[in-house]
Amino acid sequence: MKKTATAFACSNIALCKYWGKRDTQLNLPINSSLSISLADKGARVTISLIENNTDQYYVNHTQISADNTHYARFKKFLDPFRKKNYAFKIEIDLNIPLAAGLASSAAIYAAIVKALNELFEWNYSIKQLSILARLGSGSASRSIETGFVEWHRGEMPDGSDSFAERLNTAWPELRVGLCILETQQKKISSRAGMQRTVETSILYQSWPQQAERDLVRLKSAISEKNFELLGATAENNALAMHATMLASQPALLYSTPETICLMHKIWDLREKGVSVYFTQDAGPNLKLLFLAKDAEQIETEFNNVEVIKPF
Ligand code: PMV
């Protein structure tokens, strides 16, 4: 039996968001979603079997205490895979901020699943790994793969058809720009936020329809390499998701004044003919979408933007 294994998984940013679960235990989504992965941004995880009674979890070399919310989540996720007389030591190295709306949990759970697959020599398929990662964090189902990834919501109550698959299209000119305004952990996790929205927001009723429409538009934008359609659809999808949150009770607002300023700046630039769009997750940071030909101008306009080449 192997005693240690390491794996890397990249973060992903949804262009059509996952927001709302039909099963909170199995992380089964109400709608299908589509993401772009962030190349070398993500999590490297080393899992070791240790002769100990309790697990040890480290994030960027700092041990997580038992009262930290991440501790209980890791433990619950790992419980079904325990070997008698061993505990897990999990070392997570992130090159993105933790829980700041940059899909850190997606990368972490996908990397844990890939490392377990190595450690226990399961030889699972991508589909099986995606289903397992989904149990840790919904969006992690999309981090098993790279490039454009679609997570099928599925129909089965046991979640056996709710997994992510790579689209067979590369778009080498596409760029994602990370505008990191805040690296602090968010006060309300996406898990809690989406549950509150589903339960209390009257605007949530329109969300499944929006997501279904946007998924179709995004897939045709990708196959036709129609950047305006991709950008406009992704931006509208993110804003519509945030609108459902605003109508929650109590209201849920992840944007800060800086986020709003940045949105105006992006809209102003578009009016001037620069083709740049944004998307936003459960945090104040925005992610820019643009093409390689505009990279120089974007880097001049946005201080500290980190440009990712997904392909
Ligand atoms: O997978 P979770 O529970 O971290 O939820 C992700 C939610 C969003 O990032 C807002 C949307 C998405 O599809 O990634």
CSV table of C-alpha atoms and ligand atoms in Angstrom, one decimal:
chain,number,residue,atom,x,y,z
A,1,MET,CA,0.0,0.0,0.0
A,2,LYS,CA,1.2,3.5,-1.0
A,3,LYS,CA,1.6,5.9,2.0
A,4,THR,CA,1.7,9.2,0.1
A,5,ALA,CA,0.6,10.8,-3.1
A,6,THR,CA,0.5,14.3,-4.6
A,7,ALA,CA,-1.8,15.8,-7.2
A,8,PHE,CA,-2.6,19.2,-8.7
A,9,ALA,CA,-5.9,20.6,-9.8
A,10,CYS,CA,-6.6,24.0,-11.3
A,11,SER,CA,-9.2,26.4,-10.2
A,12,ASN,CA,-12.1,27.2,-12.5
A,13,ILE,CA,-14.3,30.2,-13.1
A,14,ALA,CA,-17.9,29.6,-14.2
A,15,LEU,CA,-19.1,31.5,-17.2
A,16,CYS,CA,-22.6,30.1,-16.5
A,17,LYS,CA,-22.8,29.8,-12.7
A,18,TYR,CA,-23.9,27.0,-10.4
A,19,TRP,CA,-26.2,28.6,-7.8
A,20,GLY,CA,-28.6,26.5,-5.9
A,21,LYS,CA,-28.8,22.8,-4.9
A,22,ARG,CA,-31.6,20.3,-5.3
A,23,ASP,CA,-29.8,18.0,-2.8
A,24,THR,CA,-27.6,19.6,-0.2
A,25,GLN,CA,-26.0,16.3,0.9
A,26,LEU,CA,-24.9,15.2,-2.5
A,27,ASN,CA,-24.3,18.7,-3.9
A,28,LEU,CA,-26.7,18.2,-6.7
A,29,PRO,CA,-27.2,21.4,-8.6
A,30,ILE,CA,-30.5,22.9,-9.7
A,31,ASN,CA,-28.9,24.0,-13.0
A,32,SER,CA,-26.0,22.9,-15.3
A,33,SER,CA,-23.0,25.2,-15.4
A,34,LEU,CA,-20.0,25.9,-17.6
A,35,SER,CA,-16.5,27.0,-16.6
A,36,ILE,CA,-13.1,27.9,-17.9
A,37,SER,CA,-10.1,26.5,-16.0
A,38,LEU,CA,-7.3,28.7,-14.7
A,39,ALA,CA,-4.3,26.8,-16.1
A,40,ASP,CA,-1.6,26.7,-13.4
A,41,LYS,CA,-3.7,28.5,-10.7
A,42,GLY,CA,-5.0,26.1,-8.2
A,43,ALA,CA,-4.1,23.6,-5.4
A,44,ARG,CA,-1.3,21.1,-5.0
A,45,VAL,CA,-2.3,18.5,-2.4
A,46,THR,CA,-0.2,15.8,-0.8
A,47,ILE,CA,-2.0,13.1,1.1
A,48,SER,CA,-0.1,10.9,3.5
A,49,LEU,CA,-1.3,8.0,5.7
A,50,ILE,CA,0.0,8.6,9.2
A,51,GLU,CA,-0.1,6.3,12.2
A,52,ASN,CA,-2.1,8.6,14.4
A,53,ASN,CA,-5.6,9.0,15.8
A,54,THR,CA,-6.4,12.4,14.3
A,55,ASP,CA,-6.0,14.0,10.9
A,56,GLN,CA,-3.7,16.9,10.3
A,57,TYR,CA,-4.6,19.5,7.7
A,58,TYR,CA,-2.2,22.2,6.5
A,59,VAL,CA,-2.9,25.1,4.1
A,60,ASN,CA,0.2,26.8,2.8
A,61,HIS,CA,2.2,25.2,5.6
A,62,THR,CA,-0.1,26.4,8.5
A,63,GLN,CA,-1.9,23.7,10.4
A,64,ILE,CA,-5.7,24.2,10.5
A,65,SER,CA,-7.1,23.9,14.0
A,66,ALA,CA,-10.0,21.6,14.9
A,67,ASP,CA,-12.4,24.6,15.4
A,68,ASN,CA,-11.8,26.0,11.9
A,69,THR,CA,-14.8,25.4,9.6
A,70,HIS,CA,-12.6,23.9,6.9
A,71,TYR,CA,-11.4,21.2,9.4
A,72,ALA,CA,-14.9,19.7,9.8
A,73,ARG,CA,-15.5,19.8,6.0
A,74,PHE,CA,-12.3,18.1,5.2
A,75,LYS,CA,-12.9,15.4,7.9
A,76,LYS,CA,-16.4,14.7,6.7
A,77,PHE,CA,-15.3,14.4,3.1
A,78,LEU,CA,-12.4,12.0,4.0
A,79,ASP,CA,-14.3,9.8,6.5
A,80,PRO,CA,-15.5,7.3,3.9
A,81,PHE,CA,-12.0,6.7,2.7
A,82,ARG,CA,-10.3,6.0,6.0
A,83,LYS,CA,-8.0,3.0,6.5
A,84,LYS,CA,-7.9,1.2,9.9
A,85,ASN,CA,-5.1,2.4,12.2
A,86,TYR,CA,-4.3,5.4,9.9
A,87,ALA,CA,-5.2,9.1,9.9
A,88,PHE,CA,-4.8,11.5,7.0
A,89,LYS,CA,-2.2,14.2,6.8
A,90,ILE,CA,-3.3,16.6,4.0
A,91,GLU,CA,-0.9,19.3,2.9
A,92,ILE,CA,-2.5,21.9,0.6
A,93,ASP,CA,-0.5,24.5,-1.3
A,94,LEU,CA,-2.5,27.2,-3.0
A,95,ASN,CA,-1.4,29.8,-5.4
A,96,ILE,CA,-4.7,31.7,-5.1
A,97,PRO,CA,-6.3,33.2,-2.0
A,98,LEU,CA,-8.4,30.8,0.2
A,99,ALA,CA,-12.2,31.2,0.2
A,100,ALA,CA,-12.2,34.7,-1.5
A,101,GLY,CA,-14.4,33.8,-4.4
A,102,LEU,CA,-11.5,32.5,-6.5
A,103,ALA,CA,-12.6,28.9,-6.6
A,104,SER,CA,-10.0,27.7,-4.0
A,105,SER,CA,-12.4,25.0,-2.7
A,106,ALA,CA,-13.0,23.7,-6.3
A,107,ALA,CA,-9.2,23.2,-6.8
A,108,ILE,CA,-8.7,21.8,-3.3
A,109,TYR,CA,-11.4,19.1,-3.4
A,110,ALA,CA,-10.5,18.1,-7.0
A,111,ALA,CA,-6.8,17.8,-6.0
A,112,ILE,CA,-7.7,15.7,-2.9
A,113,VAL,CA,-9.7,13.3,-5.1
A,114,LYS,CA,-6.9,13.0,-7.7
A,115,ALA,CA,-4.4,12.4,-4.9
A,116,LEU,CA,-6.7,9.7,-3.3
A,117,ASN,CA,-7.0,8.1,-6.7
A,118,GLU,CA,-3.2,7.9,-6.8
A,119,LEU,CA,-2.8,6.8,-3.2
A,120,PHE,CA,-5.3,4.0,-3.3
A,121,GLU,CA,-4.6,3.2,-7.0
A,122,TRP,CA,-8.3,3.3,-7.9
A,123,ASN,CA,-7.8,4.1,-11.6
A,124,TYR,CA,-11.1,5.8,-11.6
A,125,SER,CA,-12.4,7.5,-14.8
A,126,ILE,CA,-12.7,11.3,-15.1
A,127,LYS,CA,-16.4,10.9,-14.7
A,128,GLN,CA,-16.0,9.0,-11.4
A,129,LEU,CA,-13.4,11.5,-10.1
A,130,SER,CA,-15.7,14.4,-11.0
A,131,ILE,CA,-18.6,12.8,-9.1
A,132,LEU,CA,-16.4,12.3,-6.0
A,133,ALA,CA,-15.0,15.8,-6.2
A,134,ARG,CA,-18.6,17.2,-6.4
A,135,LEU,CA,-19.3,15.7,-3.0
A,136,GLY,CA,-16.6,18.0,-1.5
A,137,SER,CA,-17.6,21.1,-3.3
A,138,GLY,CA,-20.0,21.4,-6.3
A,139,SER,CA,-17.7,23.4,-8.4
A,140,ALA,CA,-14.9,20.9,-7.8
A,141,SER,CA,-16.6,18.6,-10.2
A,142,ARG,CA,-15.4,21.0,-12.9
A,143,SER,CA,-11.8,21.2,-11.7
A,144,ILE,CA,-10.9,17.6,-12.5
A,145,GLU,CA,-10.7,18.7,-16.2
A,146,THR,CA,-9.1,21.6,-17.9
A,147,GLY,CA,-10.2,24.1,-20.6
A,148,PHE,CA,-14.0,24.7,-21.0
A,149,VAL,CA,-15.9,22.3,-18.8
A,150,GLU,CA,-19.6,21.6,-18.6
A,151,TRP,CA,-21.1,20.2,-15.4
A,152,HIS,CA,-24.3,18.4,-16.3
A,153,ARG,CA,-26.9,18.8,-13.6
A,154,GLY,CA,-28.2,15.3,-14.1
A,155,GLU,CA,-31.6,13.9,-13.2
A,156,MET,CA,-30.9,10.9,-10.9
A,157,PRO,CA,-31.5,11.3,-7.2
A,158,ASP,CA,-28.2,9.4,-6.4
A,159,GLY,CA,-26.2,11.9,-8.5
A,160,SER,CA,-24.7,9.3,-10.8
A,161,ASP,CA,-25.3,11.5,-13.8
A,162,SER,CA,-24.2,14.8,-12.2
A,163,PHE,CA,-20.6,15.2,-13.4
A,164,ALA,CA,-18.5,17.5,-15.5
A,165,GLU,CA,-17.1,17.0,-18.9
A,166,ARG,CA,-14.5,18.9,-21.0
A,167,LEU,CA,-15.7,20.6,-24.2
A,168,ASN,CA,-13.6,19.7,-27.2
A,169,THR,CA,-12.8,23.2,-28.1
A,170,ALA,CA,-9.6,25.2,-27.4
A,171,TRP,CA,-9.5,29.0,-27.6
A,172,PRO,CA,-5.9,30.0,-27.4
A,173,GLU,CA,-6.6,33.7,-27.7
A,174,LEU,CA,-8.9,33.8,-24.7
A,175,ARG,CA,-7.6,35.5,-21.6
A,176,VAL,CA,-8.9,35.7,-18.0
A,177,GLY,CA,-7.7,38.6,-15.8
A,178,LEU,CA,-7.9,38.3,-12.1
A,179,CYS,CA,-8.6,41.6,-10.4
A,180,ILE,CA,-7.9,40.8,-6.8
A,181,LEU,CA,-9.5,43.5,-4.6
A,182,GLU,CA,-9.7,41.4,-1.4
A,183,THR,CA,-7.9,38.3,-0.2
A,184,GLN,CA,-9.8,38.0,3.1
A,185,GLN,CA,-12.0,35.0,3.5
A,186,LYS,CA,-15.7,35.8,2.8
A,187,LYS,CA,-18.1,36.0,5.8
A,188,ILE,CA,-20.7,34.0,4.1
A,189,SER,CA,-19.6,30.8,2.2
A,190,SER,CA,-21.1,30.1,-1.2
A,191,ARG,CA,-22.6,27.1,0.4
A,192,ALA,CA,-24.6,29.1,2.9
A,193,GLY,CA,-25.2,31.9,0.4
A,194,MET,CA,-26.8,29.7,-2.2
A,195,GLN,CA,-29.0,28.0,0.3
A,196,ARG,CA,-30.3,31.4,1.6
A,197,THR,CA,-31.0,32.5,-1.9
A,198,VAL,CA,-32.9,29.3,-2.8
A,199,GLU,CA,-35.0,29.5,0.4
A,200,THR,CA,-35.7,33.2,0.5
A,201,SER,CA,-35.2,35.0,-2.8
A,202,ILE,CA,-38.3,35.5,-5.0
A,203,LEU,CA,-36.0,36.3,-7.9
A,204,TYR,CA,-34.5,32.8,-7.7
A,205,GLN,CA,-37.5,31.5,-9.6
A,206,SER,CA,-36.1,32.9,-12.8
A,207,TRP,CA,-32.6,31.6,-12.3
A,208,PRO,CA,-32.9,28.1,-13.7
A,209,GLN,CA,-34.3,29.5,-16.9
A,210,GLN,CA,-31.5,32.1,-17.2
A,211,ALA,CA,-28.9,29.5,-16.6
A,212,GLU,CA,-30.4,27.1,-19.2
A,213,ARG,CA,-30.5,29.9,-21.8
A,214,ASP,CA,-27.0,31.1,-21.1
A,215,LEU,CA,-25.5,27.6,-21.3
A,216,VAL,CA,-26.8,27.3,-24.9
A,217,ARG,CA,-25.5,30.8,-25.8
A,218,LEU,CA,-22.1,30.1,-24.3
A,219,LYS,CA,-21.7,26.8,-26.1
A,220,SER,CA,-22.5,28.4,-29.4
A,221,ALA,CA,-20.2,31.3,-28.6
A,222,ILE,CA,-17.4,28.9,-27.9
A,223,SER,CA,-18.0,26.8,-31.0
A,224,GLU,CA,-18.2,29.9,-33.2
A,225,LYS,CA,-15.4,31.7,-31.3
A,226,ASN,CA,-17.8,34.6,-30.9
A,227,PHE,CA,-16.1,36.6,-28.1
A,228,GLU,CA,-18.7,39.3,-27.8
A,229,LEU,CA,-21.4,36.7,-27.2
A,230,LEU,CA,-19.2,34.8,-24.7
A,231,GLY,CA,-18.4,38.0,-22.8
A,232,ALA,CA,-21.8,39.5,-22.8
A,233,THR,CA,-23.5,36.2,-21.8
A,234,ALA,CA,-21.0,35.5,-18.9
A,235,GLU,CA,-21.3,39.0,-17.6
A,236,ASN,CA,-25.1,39.0,-17.7
A,237,ASN,CA,-25.2,35.6,-16.1
A,238,ALA,CA,-23.0,36.7,-13.1
A,239,LEU,CA,-25.1,39.9,-12.6
A,240,ALA,CA,-28.3,37.9,-12.7
A,241,MET,CA,-27.0,35.5,-10.1
A,242,HIS,CA,-26.0,38.4,-7.9
A,243,ALA,CA,-29.5,39.9,-8.4
A,244,THR,CA,-31.0,36.8,-7.0
A,245,MET,CA,-28.8,37.1,-3.9
A,246,LEU,CA,-29.7,40.8,-3.4
A,247,ALA,CA,-33.3,39.8,-3.2
A,248,SER,CA,-32.6,37.2,-0.4
A,249,GLN,CA,-33.7,37.9,3.1
A,250,PRO,CA,-31.4,39.0,4.7
A,251,ALA,CA,-29.9,40.5,1.6
A,252,LEU,CA,-26.6,39.0,0.3
A,253,LEU,CA,-24.1,41.4,-1.2
A,254,TYR,CA,-20.6,40.2,-2.0
A,255,SER,CA,-19.6,43.4,-3.8
A,256,THR,CA,-17.7,46.2,-2.1
A,257,PRO,CA,-17.6,49.8,-3.3
A,258,GLU,CA,-14.4,48.9,-5.1
A,259,THR,CA,-16.2,46.1,-7.0
A,260,ILE,CA,-18.8,48.6,-8.3
A,261,CYS,CA,-16.1,51.1,-9.3
A,262,LEU,CA,-14.4,48.4,-11.3
A,263,MET,CA,-17.7,47.4,-13.0
A,264,HIS,CA,-18.2,51.0,-14.1
A,265,LYS,CA,-14.6,51.2,-15.4
A,266,ILE,CA,-15.2,48.1,-17.5
A,267,TRP,CA,-18.5,49.5,-18.9
A,268,ASP,CA,-16.8,52.8,-19.7
A,269,LEU,CA,-14.0,51.0,-21.5
A,270,ARG,CA,-16.5,49.0,-23.5
A,271,GLU,CA,-18.2,52.2,-24.5
A,272,LYS,CA,-14.8,53.3,-25.9
A,273,GLY,CA,-14.6,50.2,-27.9
A,274,VAL,CA,-12.4,47.9,-25.8
A,275,SER,CA,-13.8,44.4,-25.8
A,276,VAL,CA,-13.6,43.5,-22.1
A,277,TYR,CA,-16.2,41.8,-19.9
A,278,PHE,CA,-16.3,40.6,-16.3
A,279,THR,CA,-17.7,37.8,-14.2
A,280,GLN,CA,-18.0,37.6,-10.4
A,281,ASP,CA,-18.4,34.8,-7.9
A,282,ALA,CA,-19.2,34.7,-4.2
A,283,GLY,CA,-16.7,37.4,-3.4
A,284,PRO,CA,-15.9,41.0,-4.3
A,285,ASN,CA,-13.2,40.1,-6.8
A,286,LEU,CA,-13.9,40.5,-10.5
A,287,LYS,CA,-12.5,38.3,-13.3
A,288,LEU,CA,-12.0,40.0,-16.7
A,289,LEU,CA,-12.6,38.3,-19.9
A,290,PHE,CA,-10.7,39.5,-23.0
A,291,LEU,CA,-8.7,38.4,-26.0
A,292,ALA,CA,-4.9,38.3,-26.4
A,293,LYS,CA,-4.9,41.3,-28.8
A,294,ASP,CA,-6.2,43.6,-26.0
A,295,ALA,CA,-3.9,42.2,-23.3
A,296,GLU,CA,-1.5,45.1,-23.4
A,297,GLN,CA,-4.2,47.7,-23.0
A,298,ILE,CA,-5.9,45.7,-20.2
A,299,GLU,CA,-2.7,45.5,-18.3
A,300,THR,CA,-2.2,49.3,-18.6
A,301,GLU,CA,-5.8,50.0,-17.5
A,302,PHE,CA,-6.0,47.6,-14.6
A,303,ASN,CA,-3.2,47.8,-12.1
A,304,ASN,CA,-2.2,44.5,-10.7
A,305,VAL,CA,-4.4,42.4,-13.0
A,306,GLU,CA,-3.1,38.9,-13.2
A,307,VAL,CA,-3.5,37.6,-16.7
A,308,ILE,CA,-4.2,33.9,-17.2
A,309,LYS,CA,-3.9,31.9,-20.4
A,310,PRO,CA,-6.4,29.1,-20.0
A,311,PHE,CA,-5.2,27.3,-23.2
B,1,PMV,O1,-18.8,25.0,-5.3
B,1,PMV,P1,-19.1,26.0,-4.3
B,1,PMV,O2,-20.0,25.5,-3.2
B,1,PMV,O3,-17.9,26.8,-3.9
B,1,PMV,O4,-20.0,27.1,-5.1
B,1,PMV,C1,-19.5,27.8,-6.2
B,1,PMV,C2,-20.4,29.0,-6.5
B,1,PMV,C3,-20.0,30.0,-7.5
B,1,PMV,O5,-18.6,30.1,-7.5
B,1,PMV,C4,-20.5,31.4,-7.2
B,1,PMV,C5,-20.5,29.6,-8.9
B,1,PMV,C6,-19.7,28.6,-9.7
B,1,PMV,O6,-20.4,27.9,-10.5
B,1,PMV,O7,-18.5,28.4,-9.5
